[in-house]
Amino acid sequence: MDAYEVWLRFIRFGSQRYDTADTPDADGLLFQYGTYAFEGPPVFTLDLVRQFEINDASGEHDHYRQLHCELLYELTPQLRTLGHFESWFFHDTDDELDHWADGLGRQDVWTTVRRLHPREIKVYQEHV
């Protein structure tokens, strides 16, 4: 499976609606990439994130739960020139998921990463 196939599956997952709080940022998707050195030498990271707002028993915001799918690539000059980018989508806003996804699906990053194989894929969740 290449990175674009992962992206398409991420969008399919993002189209599934869940019972979330009635706030504008309760259910969001994040597409981001860049060169980072979190755990050693710099790598190019393509990170697809689904974020849910978690409320406490009284209905007040407590935290967010983020589900990540990170594709990590050995750093190449082509990847380095892509720089950093991020874009959010939130359900229950005026934006449409298909419109957001179509725009991001035309990003230059896909041309570059389609020719490469990630050195690692990480799937994890975090409390933020």
XYZ file of C-alpha atoms in Angstrom:
128
model
C 0.000 0.000 0.000
C 1.454 3.373 -0.948
C 1.019 6.684 0.884
C -1.828 7.830 -1.340
C -3.759 4.625 -0.621
C -3.260 5.305 3.104
C -4.602 8.831 2.490
C -7.722 7.477 0.756
C -8.388 5.096 3.639
C -7.853 7.935 6.100
C -10.492 10.016 4.299
C -12.888 7.064 4.355
C -12.289 6.780 8.130
C -12.759 10.539 8.411
C -16.137 10.345 6.701
C -17.461 8.066 9.455
C -19.279 10.180 12.019
C -19.201 9.513 15.753
C -21.267 10.772 18.651
C -19.163 13.755 19.734
C -19.687 16.940 21.692
C -21.763 19.668 20.065
C -18.803 22.011 19.556
C -17.154 23.131 16.288
C -13.854 21.339 16.960
C -15.213 18.107 18.469
C -14.346 15.947 15.445
C -11.464 16.975 13.221
C -8.944 15.732 10.711
C -5.398 17.001 10.371
C -3.111 16.526 7.371
C 0.456 17.591 8.071
C 3.961 16.936 6.885
C 7.470 18.187 7.405
C 10.997 17.322 8.432
C 11.349 16.571 12.129
C 13.959 15.079 14.466
C 11.828 13.895 17.387
C 13.594 10.567 17.937
C 17.047 10.907 16.383
C 18.162 12.090 12.941
C 15.722 14.183 10.896
C 13.095 12.289 8.906
C 10.272 13.418 6.662
C 6.975 12.737 8.394
C 3.558 12.577 6.754
C 1.053 12.571 9.629
C -2.681 11.897 9.251
C -4.602 12.640 12.456
C -8.196 12.210 13.621
C -8.996 14.283 16.694
C -11.962 13.919 19.037
C -12.892 16.264 21.861
C -13.485 14.447 25.152
C -15.721 16.118 27.722
C -15.976 15.472 31.435
C -19.129 14.295 33.236
C -20.505 17.854 33.368
C -20.098 18.306 29.602
C -17.067 20.598 29.810
C -13.961 20.134 27.664
C -11.469 17.779 29.313
C -8.971 16.892 26.565
C -8.572 15.756 22.979
C -7.854 12.212 21.842
C -5.751 12.108 18.687
C -5.345 9.026 16.492
C -2.219 9.252 14.325
C -0.993 7.424 11.262
C 2.566 8.601 10.627
C 4.539 7.624 7.554
C 8.257 8.222 8.137
C 10.683 8.581 5.220
C 14.450 8.811 4.958
C 15.189 12.453 4.251
C 15.923 13.220 0.601
C 16.559 16.608 -1.044
C 13.136 16.352 -2.741
C 11.373 15.787 0.581
C 13.321 18.558 2.295
C 12.232 21.067 -0.375
C 8.560 20.365 0.441
C 8.990 22.238 3.723
C 6.233 22.009 6.322
C 2.491 22.075 5.814
C -0.663 21.507 7.836
C -4.376 21.702 7.151
C -7.334 21.039 9.465
C -10.868 19.965 8.654
C -13.670 19.937 11.230
C -17.045 18.303 10.819
C -20.071 20.493 11.547
C -18.534 23.552 9.901
C -19.282 25.159 6.546
C -16.468 23.195 4.862
C -17.126 19.884 3.090
C -14.856 16.889 3.683
C -14.751 15.960 -0.021
C -13.719 19.502 -0.990
C -10.963 19.547 1.660
C -9.702 16.081 0.676
C -9.745 16.837 -3.070
C -7.628 19.942 -2.561
C -5.106 18.096 -0.436
C -5.052 15.170 -2.845
C -3.546 17.530 -5.436
C -0.630 18.566 -3.188
C 2.893 18.152 -4.615
C 3.782 15.904 -1.693
C 1.964 12.967 -3.339
C 4.129 13.089 -6.468
C 7.237 12.852 -4.305
C 6.172 10.225 -1.749
C 4.569 7.923 -4.332
C 8.071 7.090 -5.578
C 9.326 6.294 -2.068
C 8.648 3.656 0.542
C 8.251 4.756 4.159
C 10.961 3.407 6.418
C 8.364 3.109 9.165
C 4.626 3.505 9.707
C 3.423 4.373 13.192
C -0.201 4.124 14.277
C -0.902 5.401 17.771
C -3.193 7.528 19.888
C -2.409 10.289 22.318
C -4.161 12.398 24.919
C -3.608 16.149 24.322
